Amino acid sequence: MLDDFLIRAALAGIGTAILAAPLGCFVVWRRMAYFGETIAYSGLLGVALGFLLGIDLTLGVIATAVAMALLLTAFQAQRKIPYDTLLGILAHTALAAGLIAASFVGGARLDLMGYLFGDILAVSKTDLAWIWGGAVAVLAGLFWLWRPLLAMTVNEDLAAAEGVPVRRTGTAFILLIAVTVALAMKVIGILLITSLMIFPTAAARPFAKTPEQMAVLAGAGAAAAVCGGLYLSLRFDTAAGPSIVIALAALFFLVAAPALAFRGR
Amino acid sequence: MLTVPGFQDRPQEKALEAREAAIPEAEALAAASRVSLVLHGKTVLDRVSIAVHPSEIVTLIGPNGAGKTTLARMLLGLVTPSSGTVGRREALRVGYVPQRCTSDWIIPLSVRRFMSLTQPVSRARAHECLGETGAAHLIDAQMGELSGGEFQRVALARALAREPHLLVLDEPAQAVDFSGAARLYELIAAIRQRRGCGILLISHDLQVVLGASDRVVCLNRHICCEGVPGAVAGHPEYVRLFGPEAARSFGLYSHHHDHTHTLSGDVACGG
């Protein structure tokens, strides 16, 4: 069954969706969209690094994404530059450096477009193992972090005052984001990864009464949108990554936006 | 809010004397001793000492930027002082009532779920604690739909469900109108009476808050004056900081509440 590239693509897409969407909820709740994007943009450097060292590319991306995540956390306390400005500088520096490094290191062997916009139809069995193994590990981590992370998302001082280890929890969370970015890259590409985290979350909001409902709804919506995007891609022979983003956008504008408007928000 | 020229240079001896008289004997729940904090080259706190004891309401007042919240966070162990020491009773259980939570509640959270934010709380227990703060009817409401006053009652109930030794309230009456604030402080006083927990109140709405307090600490990076509410309200430093208007309106309020807490009552009338 896994020999069919379409089945592999669908499985990879669904795995990525149910991995990225619940994490995306916290990214949205904690106002970290740009943070996630900056980590994602560092992914291409990881690809180059993987090529250079001859190691697995996913491992290379995980390594650079984790390094970028820790760097961003270390800078959070500084007051010299506004944080979003710093994120912008680092994001585009990392992306530009990644583009140059990738062309130097990989040359023609490296499918740049595939890393930037995803190449879900070329997903291998190894990729599939990475994605599903990683999804299980990351979601288990998120499950474990759930209560403290939720508490510090609602109010960080409250959580800290009542004994939640906020620093450790926050660091563990951004490591989960870094791993997620690395795993999702193959499916949707580093430039579009944040859409898989943010769109389904935004779409799920008007229908959710609890944080858990929102995470589950976002995961289901993301999985549906990925399948829809795959269909679009096959039907009209369009690039898979952008097709998935269009399906995610449809989910938001056609399902969630009317519900939001109806509620008078 | 107000800046007073030359304020930093004032000697603190008088303030220290006033405090000695007001501190109860029992072991403190949390205490800071001569703590200072320098952040980015700016002195945020300058040799401040404060302690909260069981069954005591300590109110921290001062203008915006006076370091009130920083000092409270330091007492809770969330900020490390540049110098001085902070101590907390062993296994101290803290209940924290923030001013507000995430601004627009994009996170869907019912009051019921909010009650178990940092530790699991049964529905019956949640209901009981919400009842204590007059918010039992809100148990199934969404947090985003609460008014400022409702949020404070719910947040207070959540903190109470932890059976705290020390309750910390950050500007509880910020988003509440005057009479709502008065009722809120009555509630806080009643909770102290019933549960015997120590309470640290951060506030700058002076008129209402003082009457409910056993001890008032007036902070403007250093401790300006300190003592029982009446003494503070009449203190020249307090009048300098907040103006004579504040001192007068304080007296008005506490007069109504003489009977509920004797410690502040009789002295307060003189303010």
Coordinates of C-alpha atoms in Angstrom, one line a residue:
Chain A
M1 CA 0.0 0.0 0.0
L2 CA 2.8 2.4 0.9
D3 CA 4.2 1.8 -2.6
D4 CA 1.6 4.1 -4.0
F5 CA 3.0 7.6 -4.0
L6 CA -0.4 9.1 -3.5
I7 CA -1.1 7.0 -0.4
R8 CA 2.3 8.0 1.0
A9 CA 1.6 11.7 0.2
A10 CA -1.8 11.5 2.0
L11 CA -0.4 9.8 5.0
A12 CA 2.5 12.2 5.2
G13 CA 0.1 15.2 4.9
I14 CA -2.3 13.9 7.5
G15 CA 0.6 13.1 9.9
T16 CA 2.0 16.6 9.5
A17 CA -1.5 18.2 9.9
I18 CA -2.3 16.5 13.2
L19 CA 1.2 17.3 14.4
A20 CA 1.3 20.9 13.4
A21 CA -2.2 22.0 14.2
P22 CA -2.3 21.4 18.0
L23 CA 1.1 23.0 18.4
G24 CA -0.2 25.8 16.2
C25 CA -2.9 26.4 18.8
F26 CA -0.3 27.4 21.3
V27 CA 1.6 29.3 18.7
V28 CA -1.5 31.4 18.1
W29 CA -2.5 31.7 21.8
R30 CA 1.0 32.7 22.8
R31 CA 1.3 35.2 19.9
M32 CA 4.4 33.3 18.5
A33 CA 3.5 33.2 14.8
Y34 CA 6.5 35.2 13.7
F35 CA 8.7 33.2 16.1
G36 CA 7.6 30.0 14.4
E37 CA 8.3 31.5 11.0
T38 CA 11.8 32.5 12.0
I39 CA 12.6 29.0 13.1
A40 CA 11.2 27.7 9.9
Y41 CA 13.3 30.0 7.8
S42 CA 16.4 28.6 9.4
G43 CA 15.5 25.2 8.0
L44 CA 17.3 25.7 4.7
L45 CA 20.6 26.2 6.5
G46 CA 19.9 22.8 8.1
V47 CA 19.5 21.2 4.7
A48 CA 22.8 22.7 3.6
L49 CA 24.4 21.5 6.8
G50 CA 23.0 18.0 6.3
F51 CA 24.5 17.9 2.8
L52 CA 27.9 19.3 4.0
L53 CA 28.2 16.7 6.8
G54 CA 26.6 13.9 4.9
I55 CA 24.0 13.3 7.6
D56 CA 20.3 12.8 7.3
L57 CA 18.8 16.1 6.1
T58 CA 15.9 15.9 8.6
L59 CA 18.5 15.7 11.4
G60 CA 20.3 18.6 10.0
V61 CA 17.1 20.7 9.9
I62 CA 16.2 19.7 13.5
A63 CA 19.7 20.7 14.6
T64 CA 19.5 24.2 13.1
A65 CA 15.9 24.7 14.0
V66 CA 16.7 23.9 17.6
A67 CA 19.8 26.1 17.6
M68 CA 17.7 29.0 16.1
A69 CA 14.9 28.4 18.7
L70 CA 17.4 28.6 21.6
L71 CA 19.1 31.7 20.1
L72 CA 15.7 33.4 19.9
T73 CA 14.9 32.5 23.5
A74 CA 18.2 33.8 24.7
F75 CA 17.5 37.1 23.0
Q76 CA 14.0 37.4 24.5
A77 CA 15.3 39.3 27.6
Q78 CA 17.2 42.0 25.7
R79 CA 15.6 45.4 25.3
K80 CA 17.9 47.1 22.8
I81 CA 15.8 46.1 19.7
P82 CA 12.1 45.5 19.5
Y83 CA 11.6 41.7 19.5
D84 CA 9.7 41.5 16.3
T85 CA 12.3 43.5 14.5
L86 CA 15.0 41.1 15.7
L87 CA 12.9 38.2 14.6
G88 CA 12.6 39.8 11.1
I89 CA 16.3 40.3 10.9
L90 CA 17.2 36.8 12.0
A91 CA 14.5 35.2 9.8
H92 CA 15.6 36.7 6.6
T93 CA 19.3 36.4 7.4
A94 CA 18.8 32.7 8.0
L95 CA 16.8 32.3 4.8
A96 CA 19.3 34.2 2.7
A97 CA 22.2 32.4 4.2
G98 CA 20.3 29.1 3.7
L99 CA 19.6 29.9 0.0
I100 CA 23.3 30.7 -0.7
A101 CA 24.6 27.8 1.4
A102 CA 22.3 25.4 -0.3
S103 CA 23.3 26.5 -3.8
F104 CA 27.0 26.2 -2.8
V105 CA 26.8 22.9 -1.1
G106 CA 24.1 21.1 -3.0
G107 CA 24.2 22.7 -6.4
A108 CA 22.1 21.0 -8.9
R109 CA 21.5 17.9 -6.7
L110 CA 19.5 19.9 -4.3
D111 CA 15.8 20.5 -5.1
L112 CA 15.5 24.0 -3.7
M113 CA 11.9 24.5 -4.7
G114 CA 11.0 21.2 -2.9
Y115 CA 12.5 22.5 0.4
L116 CA 10.9 26.0 0.1
F117 CA 7.4 24.9 -1.0
G118 CA 7.2 21.3 -0.1
D119 CA 7.3 18.2 -2.2
I120 CA 4.6 16.0 -0.7
L121 CA 4.3 13.8 -3.8
A122 CA 8.0 12.8 -3.5
V123 CA 7.6 11.6 0.1
S124 CA 9.6 8.4 0.7
K125 CA 8.9 5.6 3.2
T126 CA 11.8 7.0 5.3
D127 CA 10.2 10.4 5.4
L128 CA 6.9 8.8 6.4
A129 CA 8.6 7.1 9.3
W130 CA 10.2 10.4 10.4
I131 CA 6.9 12.2 10.2
W132 CA 4.8 9.7 12.0
G133 CA 7.4 8.8 14.6
G134 CA 8.1 12.5 15.1
A135 CA 4.4 13.2 15.4
V136 CA 3.9 10.6 18.1
A137 CA 6.9 11.9 20.0
V138 CA 6.0 15.6 19.7
L139 CA 2.3 15.1 20.5
A140 CA 3.3 13.0 23.5
G141 CA 5.5 15.8 24.6
L142 CA 2.7 18.3 24.1
F143 CA 0.3 16.2 26.1
W144 CA 2.8 16.1 28.9
L145 CA 3.3 19.8 28.8
W146 CA -0.3 20.6 28.4
R147 CA -1.4 21.9 31.8
P148 CA 1.7 23.9 32.7
L149 CA 1.8 25.3 29.1
L150 CA -1.8 26.3 29.2
A151 CA -1.4 27.9 32.6
M152 CA 1.5 30.0 31.5
T153 CA -0.3 30.9 28.3
V154 CA -3.2 32.3 30.2
N155 CA -1.0 34.2 32.6
E156 CA 2.7 33.7 33.0
D157 CA 3.1 35.4 36.4
L158 CA 0.1 33.4 37.8
A159 CA 1.7 30.1 36.6
A160 CA 5.1 31.0 37.9
A161 CA 3.7 32.2 41.3
E162 CA 1.9 28.9 41.7
G163 CA 4.9 26.8 41.0
V164 CA 4.8 26.1 37.3
P165 CA 8.4 25.8 36.0
V166 CA 7.7 28.4 33.3
R167 CA 11.2 28.7 31.9
R168 CA 11.6 25.0 31.4
T169 CA 8.1 24.6 30.0
G170 CA 8.7 27.4 27.6
T171 CA 12.0 26.0 26.3
A172 CA 10.5 22.5 25.9
F173 CA 7.7 24.0 23.9
I174 CA 9.9 25.8 21.4
L175 CA 12.0 22.7 21.0
L176 CA 8.7 20.9 20.0
I177 CA 8.1 23.7 17.5
A178 CA 11.6 23.3 16.1
V179 CA 11.1 19.5 15.6
T180 CA 7.7 20.1 14.0
V181 CA 9.1 22.6 11.5
A182 CA 11.8 20.1 10.5
L183 CA 9.2 17.3 10.0
A184 CA 6.7 19.4 8.2
M185 CA 9.3 20.8 5.8
K186 CA 9.1 17.9 3.4
V187 CA 5.3 18.2 3.1
I188 CA 4.7 21.9 2.9
G189 CA 8.1 23.6 2.7
I190 CA 9.8 26.0 5.0
L191 CA 8.1 29.1 3.6
L192 CA 4.6 27.8 4.1
I193 CA 4.9 25.8 7.4
T194 CA 3.4 28.4 9.6
S195 CA 0.2 28.4 7.6
L196 CA -0.3 24.8 8.6
M197 CA 0.0 25.9 12.3
I198 CA -2.0 29.1 12.1
F199 CA -4.9 28.7 9.6
P200 CA -6.5 25.6 11.2
T201 CA -6.3 27.2 14.6
A202 CA -7.9 30.4 13.4
A203 CA -10.6 28.3 11.7
A204 CA -11.3 26.2 14.7
R205 CA -11.7 29.1 17.2
P206 CA -15.4 29.9 16.6
F207 CA -16.4 26.3 17.1
A208 CA -14.3 25.4 20.2
K209 CA -15.4 25.8 23.8
T210 CA -12.3 24.3 25.4
P211 CA -8.6 24.4 24.5
E212 CA -8.6 20.7 23.8
Q213 CA -11.6 20.9 21.5
M214 CA -9.8 23.7 19.6
A215 CA -6.7 21.5 19.2
V216 CA -8.7 18.5 18.0
L217 CA -10.8 20.6 15.6
A218 CA -7.7 22.3 14.3
G219 CA -6.0 18.9 13.7
A220 CA -9.1 17.6 11.9
G221 CA -9.5 20.7 9.8
A222 CA -5.8 20.7 8.9
A223 CA -6.0 17.0 7.9
A224 CA -9.0 17.7 5.7
A225 CA -7.4 20.7 4.1
V226 CA -4.2 18.8 3.3
C227 CA -6.3 16.1 1.6
G228 CA -8.2 18.8 -0.3
G229 CA -5.0 20.5 -1.3
L230 CA -3.6 17.2 -2.6
Y231 CA -6.7 16.7 -4.6
L232 CA -6.4 20.2 -6.1
S233 CA -2.8 19.5 -6.9
L234 CA -3.6 16.3 -8.8
R235 CA -6.7 17.6 -10.5
F236 CA -5.1 20.9 -11.7
D237 CA -1.5 19.8 -11.7
T238 CA -0.5 22.6 -9.3
A239 CA 2.3 22.6 -6.8
A240 CA 1.3 20.7 -3.7
G241 CA 2.4 23.0 -1.0
P242 CA 0.6 26.1 -2.3
S243 CA -2.4 24.0 -3.1
I244 CA -2.6 22.9 0.5
V245 CA -2.3 26.5 1.7
I246 CA -5.2 27.5 -0.6
A247 CA -7.3 24.7 0.8
L248 CA -6.4 25.9 4.3
A249 CA -7.4 29.4 3.3
A250 CA -10.7 28.1 2.0
L251 CA -11.3 26.4 5.3
F252 CA -10.8 29.7 7.1
F253 CA -12.7 32.0 4.8
L254 CA -15.6 29.7 3.9
V255 CA -16.2 28.0 7.3
A256 CA -14.7 30.1 10.1
A257 CA -15.0 33.6 8.9
P258 CA -18.8 33.4 8.4
A259 CA -19.1 31.8 11.8
L260 CA -17.0 34.7 13.3
A261 CA -19.1 37.3 11.5
F262 CA -22.3 35.6 12.7
R263 CA -21.2 35.7 16.3
G264 CA -20.8 39.4 15.9
R265 CA -17.2 39.5 16.8
Chain B
M1 CA 1.6 59.3 37.9
L2 CA 3.3 61.8 40.2
T3 CA 6.9 62.6 40.4
V4 CA 8.2 64.3 43.5
P5 CA 11.6 66.1 43.1
G6 CA 14.2 65.1 45.6
F7 CA 12.1 62.2 46.8
Q8 CA 14.9 59.6 46.5
D9 CA 17.0 61.5 49.0
R10 CA 14.6 61.3 51.8
P11 CA 15.9 59.4 54.8
Q12 CA 14.0 56.2 55.6
E13 CA 14.5 56.1 59.3
K14 CA 11.0 57.4 60.1
A15 CA 9.4 54.8 57.8
L16 CA 11.4 52.0 59.5
E17 CA 10.2 53.1 63.0
A18 CA 6.6 53.1 61.8
R19 CA 7.0 49.6 60.6
E20 CA 8.5 48.1 63.8
A21 CA 5.3 49.1 65.6
A22 CA 3.0 47.4 63.0
I23 CA 4.7 44.0 62.4
P24 CA 2.9 41.1 64.2
E25 CA 5.0 38.5 66.1
A26 CA 4.2 35.4 64.0
E27 CA 6.6 34.0 61.5
A28 CA 6.3 35.7 58.1
L29 CA 4.9 33.8 55.1
A30 CA 7.1 35.8 52.8
A31 CA 9.6 38.5 53.6
A32 CA 12.1 40.6 51.8
S33 CA 15.0 42.2 53.7
R34 CA 16.7 45.3 52.3
V35 CA 16.2 44.2 48.7
S36 CA 17.4 46.3 45.8
L37 CA 17.0 45.7 42.1
V38 CA 18.9 47.4 39.4
L39 CA 17.7 46.7 35.8
H40 CA 19.4 48.1 32.8
G41 CA 21.3 50.6 34.9
K42 CA 18.0 51.9 36.5
T43 CA 17.3 51.4 40.2
V44 CA 13.8 49.8 40.4
L45 CA 13.9 49.0 44.1
D46 CA 16.1 50.6 46.7
R47 CA 16.7 48.8 50.0
V48 CA 13.1 47.7 50.6
S49 CA 12.0 45.5 53.4
I50 CA 8.6 44.0 53.6
A51 CA 6.9 41.0 55.2
V52 CA 3.5 39.4 55.0
H53 CA 2.3 37.3 58.0
P54 CA -0.6 34.8 58.4
S55 CA -4.0 36.5 58.8
E56 CA -2.7 39.8 57.8
I57 CA -3.7 42.1 54.9
V58 CA -0.7 44.1 53.7
T59 CA -1.4 46.7 51.0
L60 CA 1.3 47.9 48.7
I61 CA 0.5 51.3 47.3
G62 CA 2.4 53.7 45.2
P63 CA 2.3 55.5 41.8
N64 CA 2.7 53.7 38.5
G65 CA 6.3 52.6 38.0
A66 CA 7.0 52.6 41.7
G67 CA 8.0 48.9 41.7
K68 CA 5.0 47.5 43.4
T69 CA 4.5 44.6 41.1
T70 CA 8.2 44.0 40.9
L71 CA 8.4 43.8 44.7
A72 CA 5.5 41.4 44.8
R73 CA 7.1 39.2 42.2
M74 CA 10.3 39.3 44.2
L75 CA 8.4 38.1 47.3
L76 CA 7.1 35.2 45.2
G77 CA 10.5 34.3 43.9
L78 CA 9.9 35.3 40.3
V79 CA 12.5 38.0 40.4
T80 CA 16.0 37.8 42.0
P81 CA 17.1 40.9 43.8
S82 CA 20.4 42.5 43.0
S83 CA 21.1 42.7 46.7
G84 CA 19.3 41.8 49.9
T85 CA 17.5 38.6 50.8
V86 CA 14.0 37.1 50.2
G87 CA 12.6 34.3 52.3
R88 CA 9.4 32.3 52.1
R89 CA 8.0 29.8 54.5
E90 CA 8.7 26.3 53.5
A91 CA 6.1 24.7 51.2
L92 CA 4.3 28.0 51.0
R93 CA 1.2 27.7 48.9
V94 CA 0.5 30.8 46.9
G95 CA -2.8 31.9 45.3
Y96 CA -2.2 34.5 42.6
V97 CA -5.0 36.8 41.3
P98 CA -3.7 38.7 38.3
Q99 CA -5.0 42.0 37.1
R100 CA -6.2 40.4 33.9
C101 CA -5.3 37.5 31.7
T102 CA -4.6 37.2 28.0
S103 CA -6.3 40.2 26.6
D104 CA -8.8 38.9 24.0
W105 CA -9.3 35.3 25.1
I106 CA -8.5 33.8 21.7
I107 CA -8.0 30.7 23.9
P108 CA -11.4 29.2 24.6
L109 CA -11.6 28.6 28.3
S110 CA -14.6 28.2 30.5
V111 CA -14.6 29.4 34.1
R112 CA -14.8 25.7 35.2
R113 CA -11.6 25.0 33.3
F114 CA -9.9 28.2 34.5
M115 CA -10.5 26.9 38.0
S116 CA -8.2 24.0 37.4
L117 CA -5.5 26.0 35.6
T118 CA -2.6 25.0 37.8
Q119 CA -4.0 22.1 39.7
P120 CA -7.0 19.8 39.2
V121 CA -10.1 21.0 41.0
S122 CA -13.4 19.0 41.2
R123 CA -16.6 20.6 39.9
A124 CA -18.1 20.6 43.4
R125 CA -15.0 22.3 44.8
A126 CA -15.0 24.8 42.0
H127 CA -18.6 25.6 42.7
E128 CA -18.0 26.0 46.4
C129 CA -15.1 28.4 45.9
L130 CA -17.0 30.4 43.3
G131 CA -19.9 30.6 45.7
E132 CA -17.5 32.1 48.3
T133 CA -16.7 35.0 46.0
G134 CA -20.3 35.3 44.7
A135 CA -19.6 34.0 41.3
A136 CA -21.1 30.5 41.4
H137 CA -23.6 31.3 38.6
L138 CA -20.6 31.9 36.2
I139 CA -19.2 28.4 36.4
D140 CA -20.1 27.5 32.8
A141 CA -19.4 30.9 31.3
Q142 CA -16.6 31.5 29.0
M143 CA -13.7 33.6 30.4
G144 CA -13.9 36.0 27.5
E145 CA -17.4 36.9 28.3
L146 CA -16.7 38.1 31.9
S147 CA -16.8 41.8 32.9
G148 CA -13.8 43.2 34.9
G149 CA -15.5 42.6 38.2
E150 CA -16.7 39.1 37.3
F151 CA -13.2 38.2 36.2
Q152 CA -11.8 39.4 39.6
R153 CA -14.3 37.2 41.5
V154 CA -13.6 34.2 39.4
A155 CA -9.8 34.7 39.6
L156 CA -10.1 35.1 43.4
A157 CA -12.2 31.9 43.6
R158 CA -9.6 30.0 41.6
A159 CA -6.8 31.1 43.9
L160 CA -8.9 30.1 46.9
A161 CA -9.5 26.6 45.6
R162 CA -5.8 26.1 46.2
E163 CA -6.2 26.7 49.9
P164 CA -3.4 29.3 49.8
H165 CA -1.4 30.3 52.7
L166 CA -0.6 33.5 50.9
L167 CA -3.0 35.3 48.6
V168 CA -1.5 37.9 46.2
L169 CA -3.9 40.3 44.4
D170 CA -2.5 42.6 41.7
E171 CA -4.7 45.7 41.4
P172 CA -7.9 43.8 42.0
A173 CA -10.2 46.8 41.5
Q174 CA -8.6 48.1 38.4
A175 CA -11.5 47.3 36.1
V176 CA -14.2 47.7 38.6
D177 CA -16.3 50.8 39.4
F178 CA -16.2 52.4 42.9
S179 CA -19.0 50.6 44.6
G180 CA -17.8 47.3 43.0
A181 CA -14.4 48.0 44.3
A182 CA -15.7 48.6 47.8
R183 CA -17.6 45.2 47.7
L184 CA -14.5 43.5 46.4
Y185 CA -12.4 44.7 49.3
E186 CA -15.2 43.7 51.8
L187 CA -15.0 40.3 50.2
I188 CA -11.2 40.2 50.6
A189 CA -11.5 41.2 54.3
A190 CA -14.1 38.5 54.8
I191 CA -11.9 35.8 53.2
R192 CA -9.0 36.8 55.5
Q193 CA -11.3 36.5 58.5
R194 CA -12.7 33.1 57.4
R195 CA -9.5 31.5 56.2
G196 CA -6.7 33.2 58.1
C197 CA -4.5 33.4 55.1
G198 CA -2.0 36.3 54.6
I199 CA -3.0 38.7 51.9
L200 CA -0.8 40.9 49.8
L201 CA -2.7 43.6 47.9
I202 CA -1.2 45.7 45.2
S203 CA -3.2 48.8 44.5
H204 CA -3.2 52.4 43.6
D205 CA -6.9 53.1 44.1
L206 CA -6.3 54.4 47.6
Q207 CA -9.6 55.5 48.9
V208 CA -11.1 52.1 49.0
V209 CA -8.2 49.9 49.6
L210 CA -6.8 51.4 52.8
G211 CA -9.8 50.6 55.0
A212 CA -9.5 46.9 54.4
S213 CA -5.8 46.7 55.3
D214 CA -4.0 46.0 58.5
R215 CA -0.8 47.5 57.2
V216 CA 0.0 49.8 54.3
V217 CA 3.3 50.0 52.6
C218 CA 3.7 53.1 50.5
L219 CA 6.3 52.4 47.8
N220 CA 8.1 54.7 45.4
R221 CA 11.1 52.6 44.5
H222 CA 12.0 52.9 48.2
I223 CA 9.6 52.7 51.1
C224 CA 8.2 56.2 51.7
C225 CA 6.1 55.4 54.7
E226 CA 4.5 52.4 56.3
G227 CA 2.2 51.4 59.1
V228 CA -1.4 51.0 60.0
P229 CA -3.7 52.7 57.4
G230 CA -4.5 55.8 59.5
A231 CA -0.9 56.5 60.2
V232 CA 0.0 56.2 56.6
A233 CA -2.9 58.4 55.4
G234 CA -1.7 61.2 57.7
H235 CA 1.9 60.7 56.9
P236 CA 3.5 63.7 55.1
E237 CA 5.2 61.4 52.6
Y238 CA 1.9 59.9 51.7
V239 CA 0.3 63.3 51.3
R240 CA 3.2 64.4 49.2
L241 CA 2.9 61.4 46.9
F242 CA -0.8 61.3 46.4
G243 CA -2.0 64.8 47.4
P244 CA -4.2 65.9 50.3
E245 CA -7.3 64.8 48.3
A246 CA -6.4 61.2 48.6
A247 CA -5.8 61.4 52.3
R248 CA -9.2 62.9 52.9
S249 CA -11.2 60.5 50.8
F250 CA -9.5 57.6 52.5
G251 CA -10.8 58.8 55.8
L252 CA -14.3 58.9 54.4
Y253 CA -14.4 55.3 53.3
S254 CA -12.8 53.6 56.3
H255 CA -15.2 55.4 58.5
H256 CA -18.0 53.2 57.1
H257 CA -16.1 50.1 57.8
D258 CA -14.8 50.6 61.4
H259 CA -16.8 47.7 62.7
T260 CA -15.4 45.0 60.4
H261 CA -11.8 45.3 61.3
T262 CA -10.8 46.9 64.5
L263 CA -7.1 47.2 63.7
S264 CA -7.6 49.8 61.0
G265 CA -10.8 51.2 62.2
D266 CA -10.3 53.6 65.1
V267 CA -6.9 54.9 63.9
A268 CA -8.3 55.4 60.4
C269 CA -11.0 57.9 61.5
G270 CA -8.3 60.4 62.4
G271 CA -6.9 60.3 58.8

